[in-house]
Structures are given as structure tokens and as C-alpha cells.
Amino acid sequence: MKKKTINRITLFTALGLGAILLVSCTANFSSEVDKTNIMYAYDMGSTRYVGPDDLRVGDKKLEIDGKTFENVYVWQDFTYDYHGGFARTLSPVDSQGIIYAATQSKIEVPSAKYWEEMDKRTLKEAWKLTHDNHEITENPAGVTAEDIIKALDAKGAVKFSGYNDKGEVERWVNWNNWTQELRESTEEGLGFKNVPNSDFTTVYQTFITNKAENIRSCITTAGGDYGNFGWNHSNVHMEEKTWGYAWSRGFLEGLLVYPVAAMTEIFSHSFGMGGWGQLGAILLVTFIVRTFLTLVSLKSTIGQQKMQMLQPELARIQAKYPNSNTNQAQKQRMAQEQMALYKKNKINPLGTLLVLIVQFPLFIGVWGGLQGSAALATDKVAGLYLSESIWNTLTNTIGLPGNINGWWTAFTLFILMAVSQFVSMKLPQWIQKHREKKLPKLSANPAQNSTQKQMKWFGYIMLAMIIIMGFTLPAGMGVYWLAGALFSIVQTIVTQLIISRQMKKKKD
């Protein structure tokens, strides 16, 4: 491979990695409450609560602090097979999970009694928070399974928070304190050997914390239950995010990210949610963003299209100076004639650069807004969660054939996105080639050939970057790129028609 080719690949690879890095620099809007709620979705405990009408073989009545709950039965799924129910509580479908990771590393896992007792402590604390500090054991006969589930859904995340010695809310305080209490317990089935040791604690807390820290879809203007978190795709409560909060996260976050996310949520609710409402919201946001971008860069876009139409004249100028690659005088005269042609047709050669300067931060803002939108993490479109990446959906085979609709939706979206991006990039060139068929061919010019090769390299590498990023970023961004490409195709056709008429009038 030629050194020049290697340098080009290196340059554009660096640009691509830089773009991905800059995109990932938008701040995560998750509050501490959001994060603990997400953490609870990934470990909701091993105890399941049912009423007398939903009993299974082996269910027993709930007992807390010596009190028996006549109307609440429990069952524990303590199978440590990581494909089983309990392991799924600690092992979401996109990984093999905590229990599996610990056993593979020869780390001793806690006993079933430990998880049961942790669930009781979580229930007691959640009940107090939802019932004006009253204990759940005050009236066992009046408690139903529905009451318990409601309390845990509202405040079960207290398991992963608590007040530290300074009276401040801090993650893991309750979990650590309760674990220490159980470590010092003399009850049968507990004690030092049956609770998490330091190695398991590290694996467990790292896994749960990383899940919460890596989720960004938490921007909502009114607060509420959103998302598809944990192995059973639970909704969690997200706190309201204000525009002032967005500005506190950063300049780009306040200027672009929050407005895009806010529009997405408002439109999603207006269209009825349910997946298709979110899809309609993305399409409308795309139309607004691309219309704004078109208005801002209209002059530059028209100039770019004019440059395409002037290619025959530019080619004639370049043909006059066949040695411009090596002869400095020819190169200078050719540049002067080209600039005169641009000036005559009121074209700014740097217009494309100006468009990119506007597009790049807008792209980052849109990406951050769509990725951060809590609404897009809720509901499916033809089996596909818009907050999930196309890659994760295509490679996640757990649950098939139940997830087959989502697989085909992701695959179809990827193909349509790739094809539309290719067509939007090549359409101006195809139109120009069609026009040039009627013109006489000129002798080859090294400078012209070199420029054309560089433009082709740039175009194909940019296309590859967009497709790869669309493959790995949330599916909602793939929808945005698909709609944006279709918008570009229409824009190119309309612009070309307008310019063709203008050029025709000028000749007449």
C-alpha cells in the first residue's frame, strides 16, 4: 500500500475517533436519584410477592420480625444457574451477569438466606418511606401483595442509597450497613461465610454502578416513569430536568442537547408514545433541525451545488495547465482563473468548510439530545427500542424468537440508513456526470485527477464513519440519519432544479 494512502487512512481514522470522542463528551444528565432507581432495576431482589389467588407450589407466608402476613405469600428463586430467574435479577440479558462472573473467578457467592434478608430490609425501609414512617409490621393483616409491590416500585431504590455520617444522601450506605449487620448476625444461614466477601462486593458494586453510570436516557421535562432497564425491561422514575440544570451541565448541553431532548419528549407524548409516537417525534425533530441547518447554510449549499455545475468550466481551466502539479507558475495561473470563475458566479470556495463548522456542533447536540431522551428509552417500535444500539439488537440472541421482530427492524433500519446515506452522498455526482455526457471530453489533468481522488477518499471515509457510528449508536440516531439523508436527497434535487434554471436564464 502506498505511503500516501496509508497517511489518508490514518488521518481519517483519527478524525473519526476524534468525532466519536467529542460526541461522548456531552454530559450525562442523570441525577443521583435517577442512578439509584436504575441500579434497583438491575437488582430488584430475589423475593417475589403474591396474593392468595396466585400461589405456587412451595410458596410460604411472608414473615418479618416474627410477624406473619396472612395475605402475602413469597417465593425465592435462588437458582445460581445464570440463565435462571434469580441470576437474571443480577444478570441482565446483555451480559452473563454478576453471579456468573464471580463463580468464573472462583469468588464465593453469598447464601440464599443473605439475599432473602436483604430483601426484607429493603421492603421495611421502602414501606416506611411510602407510609409516613410507619412500620410494615404494625398491621400485617391489612397488607396485600399489591401494597408491597407498589411500595417497592416507588422506593425500592433505597437499597442502594442512605444517609452517611454527615447526614448526606450517598450511594451504597444502606447496602453496606445491612450487609455488615448480617455479617455479624448469629442466625442460622448467616454469618461471615454467608454474606458477600470483599471480592464479591467489588464485583457486585462495580457491575451495578457501571450499569447506572453508563445509562444516559434520563432527560425529561416533567419527570415520570421511563425506560426499559434491567432483565425485565422495567420502567424507573426519572426526575424532572430543567433548562437551568442543563446549562449547569455545560454550554452545549444547555444550547442544544436539552432543547432537542425536550422537543423529542413533547412530540412523543403529543403523538401518543407507544413507540410509534417516539418515531414520529424523531422525524419531526429531524425536519426542524435540517430546516434550520438549511436556512443557516443555504448560501453555502447553493454555492456548493454551483461548484458541481461549474465542473466542466473548471475542467477546461485545469486542462490549460497540464503541468500544474509540478510547475509553480502554471499552478498559480490556474488558481487565479479558478478564483475569477468563482467570483463571477458568486461562489465562496470555503463555503463547504463553513457548513461543516455549523453542522458538527449541531450533530453533537442532536446526538446528545436523542441519546439523553428518556422518552426514546420507553416503548418499542416493531420490537425495537430506539435507545438500544443497532449492534446490541442484532447481536443479542437471548430471548429469540421473542425478539425476532426487533432483530429484523434493526437490520432493516441499518440497510435503509446505509443506502440512503450512500445515495445522498453520490446524487450530486450522478447528476453532474449525466450533464457531462453531453460535453466533449478533455485531456487528463494531474491536478484535477488528484483533487477528484481526494474528494472520493473523503466522501467514502465519511460515509463509512457515518455507517459505523450509526451501527453502534442508539437506533434513534439511525432513524435521524435515515430521515436526514432523505431530506438531503430532496434538498439536492430542489437545489439542482433551481440552479439549472438560474444558469439557463443567465445563458439566455
Short mmCIF file of N, CA and C in Angstrom, two decimals, residues 299-467:
data_model
loop_
_atom_site.label_atom_id
_atom_site.label_comp_id
_atom_site.label_asym_id
_atom_site.label_seq_id
_atom_site.Cartn_x
_atom_site.Cartn_y
_atom_site.Cartn_z
N LYS A 299 -26.85 29.68 1.56
CA LYS A 299 -25.93 30.31 0.61
C LYS A 299 -24.75 29.39 0.30
N SER A 300 -24.20 28.77 1.34
CA SER A 300 -23.07 27.87 1.14
C SER A 300 -23.48 26.63 0.37
N THR A 301 -24.68 26.11 0.66
CA THR A 301 -25.16 24.91 -0.04
C THR A 301 -25.36 25.20 -1.53
N ILE A 302 -25.96 26.35 -1.85
CA ILE A 302 -26.15 26.72 -3.26
C ILE A 302 -24.81 26.90 -3.94
N GLY A 303 -23.86 27.52 -3.23
CA GLY A 303 -22.53 27.69 -3.78
C GLY A 303 -21.87 26.35 -4.07
N GLN A 304 -22.08 25.38 -3.17
CA GLN A 304 -21.51 24.05 -3.36
C GLN A 304 -22.12 23.38 -4.59
N GLN A 305 -23.43 23.53 -4.74
CA GLN A 305 -24.10 22.94 -5.90
C GLN A 305 -23.65 23.63 -7.20
N LYS A 306 -23.45 24.94 -7.12
CA LYS A 306 -22.96 25.67 -8.30
C LYS A 306 -21.57 25.17 -8.70
N MET A 307 -20.75 24.90 -7.70
CA MET A 307 -19.40 24.40 -8.00
C MET A 307 -19.49 23.08 -8.75
N GLN A 308 -20.47 22.24 -8.38
CA GLN A 308 -20.66 20.98 -9.11
C GLN A 308 -21.02 21.26 -10.57
N MET A 309 -21.89 22.26 -10.78
CA MET A 309 -22.32 22.58 -12.14
C MET A 309 -21.22 23.26 -12.96
N LEU A 310 -20.27 23.86 -12.27
CA LEU A 310 -19.18 24.54 -12.96
C LEU A 310 -18.01 23.60 -13.27
N GLN A 311 -18.17 22.32 -12.94
CA GLN A 311 -17.07 21.38 -13.15
C GLN A 311 -16.57 21.36 -14.60
N PRO A 312 -17.44 21.42 -15.60
CA PRO A 312 -16.91 21.45 -16.98
C PRO A 312 -16.00 22.65 -17.23
N GLU A 313 -16.38 23.83 -16.73
CA GLU A 313 -15.55 25.03 -16.91
C GLU A 313 -14.26 24.92 -16.12
N LEU A 314 -14.36 24.36 -14.91
CA LEU A 314 -13.13 24.15 -14.11
C LEU A 314 -12.21 23.16 -14.81
N ALA A 315 -12.82 22.13 -15.40
CA ALA A 315 -12.01 21.13 -16.11
C ALA A 315 -11.28 21.76 -17.29
N ARG A 316 -11.95 22.69 -17.99
CA ARG A 316 -11.30 23.36 -19.13
C ARG A 316 -10.12 24.21 -18.65
N ILE A 317 -10.29 24.89 -17.52
CA ILE A 317 -9.19 25.68 -16.96
C ILE A 317 -8.03 24.78 -16.59
N GLN A 318 -8.35 23.65 -15.92
CA GLN A 318 -7.29 22.73 -15.49
C GLN A 318 -6.59 22.11 -16.69
N ALA A 319 -7.33 21.89 -17.79
CA ALA A 319 -6.72 21.30 -18.98
C ALA A 319 -5.71 22.25 -19.63
N LYS A 320 -5.87 23.55 -19.40
CA LYS A 320 -4.94 24.53 -19.96
C LYS A 320 -3.58 24.48 -19.27
N TYR A 321 -3.54 23.87 -18.08
CA TYR A 321 -2.30 23.84 -17.31
C TYR A 321 -2.00 22.40 -16.89
N PRO A 322 -1.59 21.58 -17.85
CA PRO A 322 -1.39 20.15 -17.58
C PRO A 322 -0.25 19.85 -16.61
N ASN A 323 0.66 20.80 -16.43
CA ASN A 323 1.82 20.56 -15.55
C ASN A 323 1.71 21.33 -14.22
N SER A 324 0.49 21.67 -13.85
CA SER A 324 0.33 22.49 -12.63
C SER A 324 0.76 21.76 -11.37
N ASN A 325 0.86 20.44 -11.45
CA ASN A 325 1.32 19.69 -10.28
C ASN A 325 2.79 19.93 -9.98
N THR A 326 3.55 20.17 -11.04
CA THR A 326 5.00 20.33 -10.87
C THR A 326 5.48 21.75 -11.20
N ASN A 327 4.73 22.48 -11.97
CA ASN A 327 5.12 23.83 -12.39
C ASN A 327 4.38 24.86 -11.53
N GLN A 328 5.15 25.58 -10.71
CA GLN A 328 4.54 26.52 -9.76
C GLN A 328 3.84 27.67 -10.48
N ALA A 329 4.39 28.14 -11.60
CA ALA A 329 3.79 29.25 -12.34
C ALA A 329 2.44 28.84 -12.90
N GLN A 330 2.38 27.63 -13.50
CA GLN A 330 1.11 27.14 -14.03
C GLN A 330 0.09 26.97 -12.90
N LYS A 331 0.56 26.47 -11.78
CA LYS A 331 -0.33 26.26 -10.64
C LYS A 331 -0.94 27.58 -10.17
N GLN A 332 -0.12 28.64 -10.15
CA GLN A 332 -0.59 29.95 -9.69
C GLN A 332 -1.59 30.55 -10.68
N ARG A 333 -1.29 30.45 -12.00
CA ARG A 333 -2.21 30.99 -13.01
C ARG A 333 -3.54 30.23 -13.01
N MET A 334 -3.47 28.91 -12.84
CA MET A 334 -4.68 28.11 -12.79
C MET A 334 -5.54 28.53 -11.59
N ALA A 335 -4.91 28.73 -10.44
CA ALA A 335 -5.64 29.15 -9.23
C ALA A 335 -6.30 30.51 -9.44
N GLN A 336 -5.60 31.42 -10.12
CA GLN A 336 -6.16 32.76 -10.38
C GLN A 336 -7.41 32.67 -11.26
N GLU A 337 -7.35 31.84 -12.31
CA GLU A 337 -8.50 31.69 -13.20
C GLU A 337 -9.69 31.03 -12.48
N GLN A 338 -9.36 30.05 -11.62
CA GLN A 338 -10.43 29.39 -10.87
C GLN A 338 -11.13 30.38 -9.92
N MET A 339 -10.32 31.22 -9.25
CA MET A 339 -10.90 32.19 -8.32
C MET A 339 -11.73 33.23 -9.07
N ALA A 340 -11.28 33.58 -10.27
CA ALA A 340 -12.05 34.53 -11.09
C ALA A 340 -13.39 33.92 -11.48
N LEU A 341 -13.40 32.63 -11.80
CA LEU A 341 -14.65 31.94 -12.14
C LEU A 341 -15.59 31.90 -10.93
N TYR A 342 -15.02 31.60 -9.75
CA TYR A 342 -15.83 31.58 -8.53
C TYR A 342 -16.43 32.95 -8.25
N LYS A 343 -15.61 33.98 -8.41
CA LYS A 343 -16.07 35.35 -8.14
C LYS A 343 -17.18 35.76 -9.11
N LYS A 344 -17.02 35.39 -10.36
CA LYS A 344 -18.01 35.72 -11.37
C LYS A 344 -19.36 35.10 -11.05
N ASN A 345 -19.33 33.89 -10.50
CA ASN A 345 -20.57 33.18 -10.18
C ASN A 345 -20.97 33.30 -8.71
N LYS A 346 -20.29 34.21 -7.99
CA LYS A 346 -20.60 34.50 -6.59
C LYS A 346 -20.56 33.23 -5.73
N ILE A 347 -19.42 32.55 -5.82
CA ILE A 347 -19.22 31.32 -5.06
C ILE A 347 -18.06 31.52 -4.08
N ASN A 348 -18.26 31.08 -2.83
CA ASN A 348 -17.19 31.09 -1.83
C ASN A 348 -16.65 29.67 -1.71
N PRO A 349 -15.41 29.42 -2.16
CA PRO A 349 -14.85 28.05 -2.11
C PRO A 349 -14.80 27.49 -0.70
N LEU A 350 -14.76 28.37 0.31
CA LEU A 350 -14.70 27.92 1.70
C LEU A 350 -16.09 27.68 2.29
N GLY A 351 -17.11 27.79 1.46
CA GLY A 351 -18.48 27.63 1.96
C GLY A 351 -18.72 26.26 2.57
N THR A 352 -18.15 25.21 1.95
CA THR A 352 -18.32 23.86 2.48
C THR A 352 -17.75 23.75 3.88
N LEU A 353 -16.60 24.38 4.11
CA LEU A 353 -15.99 24.36 5.44
C LEU A 353 -16.89 25.06 6.45
N LEU A 354 -17.50 26.17 6.04
CA LEU A 354 -18.40 26.90 6.93
C LEU A 354 -19.61 26.05 7.31
N VAL A 355 -20.12 25.28 6.34
CA VAL A 355 -21.25 24.39 6.61
C VAL A 355 -20.85 23.34 7.64
N LEU A 356 -19.66 22.77 7.49
CA LEU A 356 -19.19 21.76 8.43
C LEU A 356 -19.04 22.33 9.84
N ILE A 357 -18.58 23.59 9.92
CA ILE A 357 -18.40 24.23 11.23
C ILE A 357 -19.75 24.35 11.95
N VAL A 358 -20.80 24.61 11.18
CA VAL A 358 -22.15 24.70 11.77
C VAL A 358 -22.69 23.31 12.07
N GLN A 359 -22.46 22.37 11.16
CA GLN A 359 -23.04 21.04 11.28
C GLN A 359 -22.49 20.25 12.45
N PHE A 360 -21.20 20.36 12.71
CA PHE A 360 -20.58 19.47 13.69
C PHE A 360 -21.13 19.65 15.10
N PRO A 361 -21.13 20.88 15.66
CA PRO A 361 -21.73 21.02 17.00
C PRO A 361 -23.21 20.69 17.02
N LEU A 362 -23.91 20.96 15.90
CA LEU A 362 -25.33 20.63 15.84
C LEU A 362 -25.51 19.11 15.87
N PHE A 363 -24.64 18.41 15.17
CA PHE A 363 -24.68 16.95 15.19
C PHE A 363 -24.47 16.42 16.61
N ILE A 364 -23.48 16.98 17.32
CA ILE A 364 -23.20 16.54 18.68
C ILE A 364 -24.41 16.82 19.58
N GLY A 365 -25.02 18.01 19.41
CA GLY A 365 -26.17 18.37 20.21
C GLY A 365 -27.36 17.45 19.97
N VAL A 366 -27.62 17.14 18.68
CA VAL A 366 -28.73 16.25 18.34
C VAL A 366 -28.46 14.86 18.89
N TRP A 367 -27.25 14.37 18.69
CA TRP A 367 -26.89 13.04 19.21
C TRP A 367 -27.08 12.98 20.72
N GLY A 368 -26.56 14.00 21.44
CA GLY A 368 -26.70 14.03 22.89
C GLY A 368 -28.15 14.10 23.32
N GLY A 369 -28.97 14.88 22.58
CA GLY A 369 -30.38 15.02 22.92
C GLY A 369 -31.16 13.74 22.70
N LEU A 370 -30.92 13.07 21.57
CA LEU A 370 -31.63 11.83 21.29
C LEU A 370 -31.18 10.71 22.22
N GLN A 371 -29.89 10.67 22.51
CA GLN A 371 -29.39 9.64 23.42
C GLN A 371 -29.87 9.90 24.84
N GLY A 372 -30.00 11.17 25.21
CA GLY A 372 -30.40 11.51 26.57
C GLY A 372 -31.89 11.51 26.80
N SER A 373 -32.70 11.43 25.74
CA SER A 373 -34.14 11.49 25.88
C SER A 373 -34.68 10.27 26.62
N ALA A 374 -35.36 10.51 27.74
CA ALA A 374 -35.96 9.40 28.49
C ALA A 374 -37.11 8.78 27.70
N ALA A 375 -37.79 9.60 26.90
CA ALA A 375 -38.93 9.09 26.12
C ALA A 375 -38.50 8.02 25.12
N LEU A 376 -37.32 8.20 24.50
CA LEU A 376 -36.86 7.24 23.49
C LEU A 376 -36.45 5.92 24.11
N ALA A 377 -36.20 5.90 25.43
CA ALA A 377 -35.84 4.65 26.11
C ALA A 377 -37.08 3.87 26.52
N THR A 378 -38.25 4.37 26.15
CA THR A 378 -39.52 3.78 26.57
C THR A 378 -40.30 3.30 25.34
N ASP A 379 -40.87 2.12 25.44
CA ASP A 379 -41.69 1.52 24.39
C ASP A 379 -40.84 1.04 23.20
N LYS A 380 -41.44 0.21 22.38
CA LYS A 380 -40.77 -0.36 21.22
C LYS A 380 -41.44 0.08 19.93
N VAL A 381 -40.67 0.11 18.86
CA VAL A 381 -41.20 0.30 17.51
C VAL A 381 -40.93 -0.99 16.75
N ALA A 382 -42.00 -1.73 16.47
CA ALA A 382 -41.87 -3.02 15.78
C ALA A 382 -40.81 -3.90 16.46
N GLY A 383 -40.85 -3.91 17.80
CA GLY A 383 -39.95 -4.75 18.58
C GLY A 383 -38.60 -4.14 18.89
N LEU A 384 -38.33 -2.92 18.43
CA LEU A 384 -37.02 -2.29 18.61
C LEU A 384 -37.11 -1.11 19.57
N TYR A 385 -36.26 -1.14 20.61
CA TYR A 385 -36.13 0.02 21.50
C TYR A 385 -35.21 1.04 20.82
N LEU A 386 -35.69 2.27 20.67
CA LEU A 386 -34.92 3.29 19.97
C LEU A 386 -33.69 3.74 20.75
N SER A 387 -33.64 3.43 22.05
CA SER A 387 -32.46 3.79 22.84
C SER A 387 -31.36 2.73 22.75
N GLU A 388 -31.70 1.55 22.21
CA GLU A 388 -30.73 0.48 22.05
C GLU A 388 -29.95 0.68 20.76
N SER A 389 -28.68 0.32 20.78
CA SER A 389 -27.91 0.42 19.53
C SER A 389 -28.31 -0.70 18.58
N ILE A 390 -28.16 -0.44 17.30
CA ILE A 390 -28.48 -1.46 16.29
C ILE A 390 -27.60 -2.68 16.51
N TRP A 391 -26.35 -2.44 16.87
CA TRP A 391 -25.40 -3.54 17.11
C TRP A 391 -25.88 -4.45 18.23
N ASN A 392 -26.28 -3.86 19.38
CA ASN A 392 -26.74 -4.67 20.50
C ASN A 392 -27.97 -5.49 20.13
N THR A 393 -28.88 -4.89 19.37
CA THR A 393 -30.09 -5.60 18.99
C THR A 393 -29.78 -6.75 18.04
N LEU A 394 -28.87 -6.53 17.10
CA LEU A 394 -28.53 -7.58 16.13
C LEU A 394 -27.73 -8.72 16.75
N THR A 395 -26.92 -8.40 17.75
CA THR A 395 -26.06 -9.43 18.35
C THR A 395 -26.68 -10.08 19.57
N ASN A 396 -27.79 -9.54 20.08
CA ASN A 396 -28.42 -10.11 21.26
C ASN A 396 -29.40 -11.19 20.84
N THR A 397 -29.00 -12.44 21.01
CA THR A 397 -29.85 -13.55 20.58
C THR A 397 -30.65 -14.14 21.73
N ILE A 398 -30.42 -13.64 22.97
CA ILE A 398 -31.17 -14.17 24.11
C ILE A 398 -32.64 -13.78 23.95
N GLY A 399 -33.50 -14.74 24.12
CA GLY A 399 -34.93 -14.45 24.04
C GLY A 399 -35.53 -14.70 22.67
N LEU A 400 -34.71 -15.00 21.65
CA LEU A 400 -35.27 -15.31 20.35
C LEU A 400 -36.07 -16.61 20.45
N PRO A 401 -37.18 -16.77 19.76
CA PRO A 401 -37.69 -15.90 18.70
C PRO A 401 -38.52 -14.72 19.18
N GLY A 402 -38.63 -14.54 20.51
CA GLY A 402 -39.44 -13.44 21.03
C GLY A 402 -38.95 -12.09 20.58
N ASN A 403 -37.64 -11.95 20.38
CA ASN A 403 -37.07 -10.68 19.98
C ASN A 403 -36.81 -10.59 18.48
N ILE A 404 -37.35 -11.56 17.70
CA ILE A 404 -37.03 -11.61 16.27
C ILE A 404 -37.53 -10.38 15.54
N ASN A 405 -38.67 -9.83 15.98
CA ASN A 405 -39.18 -8.62 15.32
C ASN A 405 -38.22 -7.47 15.47
N GLY A 406 -37.67 -7.30 16.69
CA GLY A 406 -36.70 -6.25 16.92
C GLY A 406 -35.44 -6.44 16.11
N TRP A 407 -35.02 -7.70 15.92
CA TRP A 407 -33.83 -8.00 15.12
C TRP A 407 -34.03 -7.55 13.68
N TRP A 408 -35.18 -7.92 13.10
CA TRP A 408 -35.44 -7.56 11.71
C TRP A 408 -35.65 -6.06 11.55
N THR A 409 -36.24 -5.43 12.54
CA THR A 409 -36.42 -3.98 12.48
C THR A 409 -35.07 -3.28 12.48
N ALA A 410 -34.17 -3.72 13.37
CA ALA A 410 -32.83 -3.13 13.44
C ALA A 410 -32.06 -3.36 12.14
N PHE A 411 -32.16 -4.57 11.60
CA PHE A 411 -31.45 -4.90 10.36
C PHE A 411 -31.98 -4.05 9.20
N THR A 412 -33.30 -3.93 9.10
CA THR A 412 -33.91 -3.12 8.03
C THR A 412 -33.52 -1.66 8.16
N LEU A 413 -33.54 -1.14 9.40
CA LEU A 413 -33.14 0.25 9.64
C LEU A 413 -31.70 0.48 9.22
N PHE A 414 -30.82 -0.45 9.54
CA PHE A 414 -29.41 -0.30 9.18
C PHE A 414 -29.23 -0.26 7.66
N ILE A 415 -29.90 -1.18 6.94
CA ILE A 415 -29.79 -1.21 5.48
C ILE A 415 -30.32 0.07 4.87
N LEU A 416 -31.49 0.51 5.31
CA LEU A 416 -32.08 1.74 4.76
C LEU A 416 -31.19 2.95 5.05
N MET A 417 -30.64 3.00 6.27
CA MET A 417 -29.77 4.12 6.63
C MET A 417 -28.52 4.14 5.75
N ALA A 418 -27.90 2.97 5.57
CA ALA A 418 -26.68 2.90 4.77
C ALA A 418 -26.94 3.27 3.32
N VAL A 419 -28.02 2.74 2.75
CA VAL A 419 -28.35 3.01 1.35
C VAL A 419 -28.68 4.49 1.15
N SER A 420 -29.48 5.05 2.04
CA SER A 420 -29.88 6.46 1.91
C SER A 420 -28.67 7.39 2.06
N GLN A 421 -27.75 7.06 2.95
CA GLN A 421 -26.54 7.87 3.11
C GLN A 421 -25.70 7.82 1.84
N PHE A 422 -25.59 6.64 1.26
CA PHE A 422 -24.80 6.48 0.03
C PHE A 422 -25.44 7.29 -1.11
N VAL A 423 -26.76 7.18 -1.25
CA VAL A 423 -27.45 7.90 -2.33
C VAL A 423 -27.33 9.41 -2.13
N SER A 424 -27.51 9.89 -0.90
CA SER A 424 -27.43 11.34 -0.65
C SER A 424 -26.04 11.88 -0.95
N MET A 425 -25.00 11.05 -0.72
CA MET A 425 -23.63 11.47 -0.99
C MET A 425 -23.33 11.46 -2.49
N LYS A 426 -23.83 10.45 -3.20
CA LYS A 426 -23.48 10.27 -4.60
C LYS A 426 -24.40 11.02 -5.57
N LEU A 427 -25.59 11.41 -5.12
CA LEU A 427 -26.57 12.01 -6.02
C LEU A 427 -26.03 13.23 -6.78
N PRO A 428 -25.38 14.19 -6.09
CA PRO A 428 -24.84 15.34 -6.84
C PRO A 428 -23.84 14.92 -7.92
N GLN A 429 -23.03 13.89 -7.62
CA GLN A 429 -22.05 13.42 -8.60
C GLN A 429 -22.74 12.75 -9.78
N TRP A 430 -23.79 11.98 -9.49
CA TRP A 430 -24.52 11.33 -10.58
C TRP A 430 -25.17 12.36 -11.50
N ILE A 431 -25.75 13.39 -10.90
CA ILE A 431 -26.38 14.45 -11.70
C ILE A 431 -25.34 15.14 -12.56
N GLN A 432 -24.17 15.41 -11.98
CA GLN A 432 -23.12 16.08 -12.73
C GLN A 432 -22.59 15.21 -13.87
N LYS A 433 -22.43 13.91 -13.61
CA LYS A 433 -21.97 13.00 -14.66
C LYS A 433 -22.96 12.96 -15.83
N HIS A 434 -24.24 12.99 -15.46
CA HIS A 434 -25.28 12.97 -16.50
C HIS A 434 -25.17 14.22 -17.38
N ARG A 435 -24.87 15.35 -16.78
CA ARG A 435 -24.72 16.59 -17.55
C ARG A 435 -23.47 16.55 -18.42
N GLU A 436 -22.40 15.95 -17.88
CA GLU A 436 -21.11 15.96 -18.59
C GLU A 436 -21.10 15.02 -19.79
N LYS A 437 -22.07 14.12 -19.88
CA LYS A 437 -22.13 13.22 -21.02
C LYS A 437 -22.29 13.97 -22.34
N LYS A 438 -22.94 15.13 -22.26
CA LYS A 438 -23.21 15.93 -23.47
C LYS A 438 -22.03 16.82 -23.84
N LEU A 439 -21.01 16.87 -22.96
CA LEU A 439 -19.86 17.75 -23.21
C LEU A 439 -18.70 16.97 -23.78
N PRO A 440 -17.84 17.63 -24.59
CA PRO A 440 -16.66 16.94 -25.14
C PRO A 440 -15.65 16.64 -24.03
N LYS A 441 -15.00 15.47 -24.16
CA LYS A 441 -14.02 15.08 -23.15
C LYS A 441 -12.73 15.86 -23.36
N LEU A 442 -12.14 16.25 -22.23
CA LEU A 442 -10.88 16.99 -22.27
C LEU A 442 -9.74 16.07 -21.87
N SER A 443 -8.52 16.49 -22.18
CA SER A 443 -7.35 15.69 -21.80
C SER A 443 -7.21 15.66 -20.29
N ALA A 444 -6.64 14.56 -19.80
CA ALA A 444 -6.49 14.38 -18.36
C ALA A 444 -5.55 15.43 -17.78
N ASN A 445 -5.85 15.84 -16.56
CA ASN A 445 -5.02 16.81 -15.86
C ASN A 445 -4.62 16.22 -14.51
N PRO A 446 -3.32 16.12 -14.22
CA PRO A 446 -2.89 15.52 -12.95
C PRO A 446 -3.48 16.21 -11.72
N ALA A 447 -3.55 17.54 -11.76
CA ALA A 447 -4.09 18.26 -10.60
C ALA A 447 -5.57 17.93 -10.41
N GLN A 448 -6.29 17.88 -11.53
CA GLN A 448 -7.72 17.56 -11.45
C GLN A 448 -7.92 16.14 -10.93
N ASN A 449 -7.14 15.19 -11.47
CA ASN A 449 -7.27 13.80 -11.04
C ASN A 449 -6.96 13.64 -9.56
N SER A 450 -5.92 14.35 -9.10
CA SER A 450 -5.54 14.28 -7.69
C SER A 450 -6.65 14.81 -6.79
N THR A 451 -7.23 15.94 -7.19
CA THR A 451 -8.32 16.54 -6.39
C THR A 451 -9.52 15.62 -6.35
N GLN A 452 -9.87 15.04 -7.51
CA GLN A 452 -11.02 14.15 -7.57
C GLN A 452 -10.81 12.91 -6.70
N LYS A 453 -9.58 12.37 -6.72
CA LYS A 453 -9.29 11.21 -5.88
C LYS A 453 -9.42 11.54 -4.40
N GLN A 454 -8.91 12.72 -4.02
CA GLN A 454 -9.01 13.12 -2.62
C GLN A 454 -10.46 13.29 -2.19
N MET A 455 -11.28 13.87 -3.06
CA MET A 455 -12.69 14.06 -2.74
C MET A 455 -13.40 12.71 -2.61
N LYS A 456 -13.04 11.76 -3.49
CA LYS A 456 -13.64 10.43 -3.39
C LYS A 456 -13.25 9.76 -2.08
N TRP A 457 -11.96 9.86 -1.72
CA TRP A 457 -11.49 9.29 -0.46
C TRP A 457 -12.25 9.89 0.71
N PHE A 458 -12.34 11.20 0.69
CA PHE A 458 -13.03 11.89 1.79
C PHE A 458 -14.49 11.45 1.88
N GLY A 459 -15.16 11.39 0.73
CA GLY A 459 -16.57 11.01 0.71
C GLY A 459 -16.80 9.60 1.21
N TYR A 460 -16.00 8.64 0.73
CA TYR A 460 -16.20 7.25 1.13
C TYR A 460 -15.86 7.02 2.61
N ILE A 461 -14.82 7.69 3.10
CA ILE A 461 -14.46 7.51 4.50
C ILE A 461 -15.50 8.15 5.41
N MET A 462 -16.02 9.32 5.01
CA MET A 462 -17.10 9.94 5.79
C MET A 462 -18.34 9.04 5.80
N LEU A 463 -18.63 8.42 4.66
CA LEU A 463 -19.77 7.51 4.59
C LEU A 463 -19.55 6.31 5.52
N ALA A 464 -18.34 5.76 5.48
CA ALA A 464 -18.02 4.61 6.35
C ALA A 464 -18.14 5.00 7.82
N MET A 465 -17.67 6.20 8.17
CA MET A 465 -17.76 6.67 9.56
C MET A 465 -19.21 6.77 10.01
N ILE A 466 -20.06 7.35 9.14
CA ILE A 466 -21.47 7.52 9.49
C ILE A 466 -22.14 6.16 9.68
N ILE A 467 -21.84 5.22 8.78
CA ILE A 467 -22.47 3.90 8.87
C ILE A 467 -22.00 3.17 10.12
#
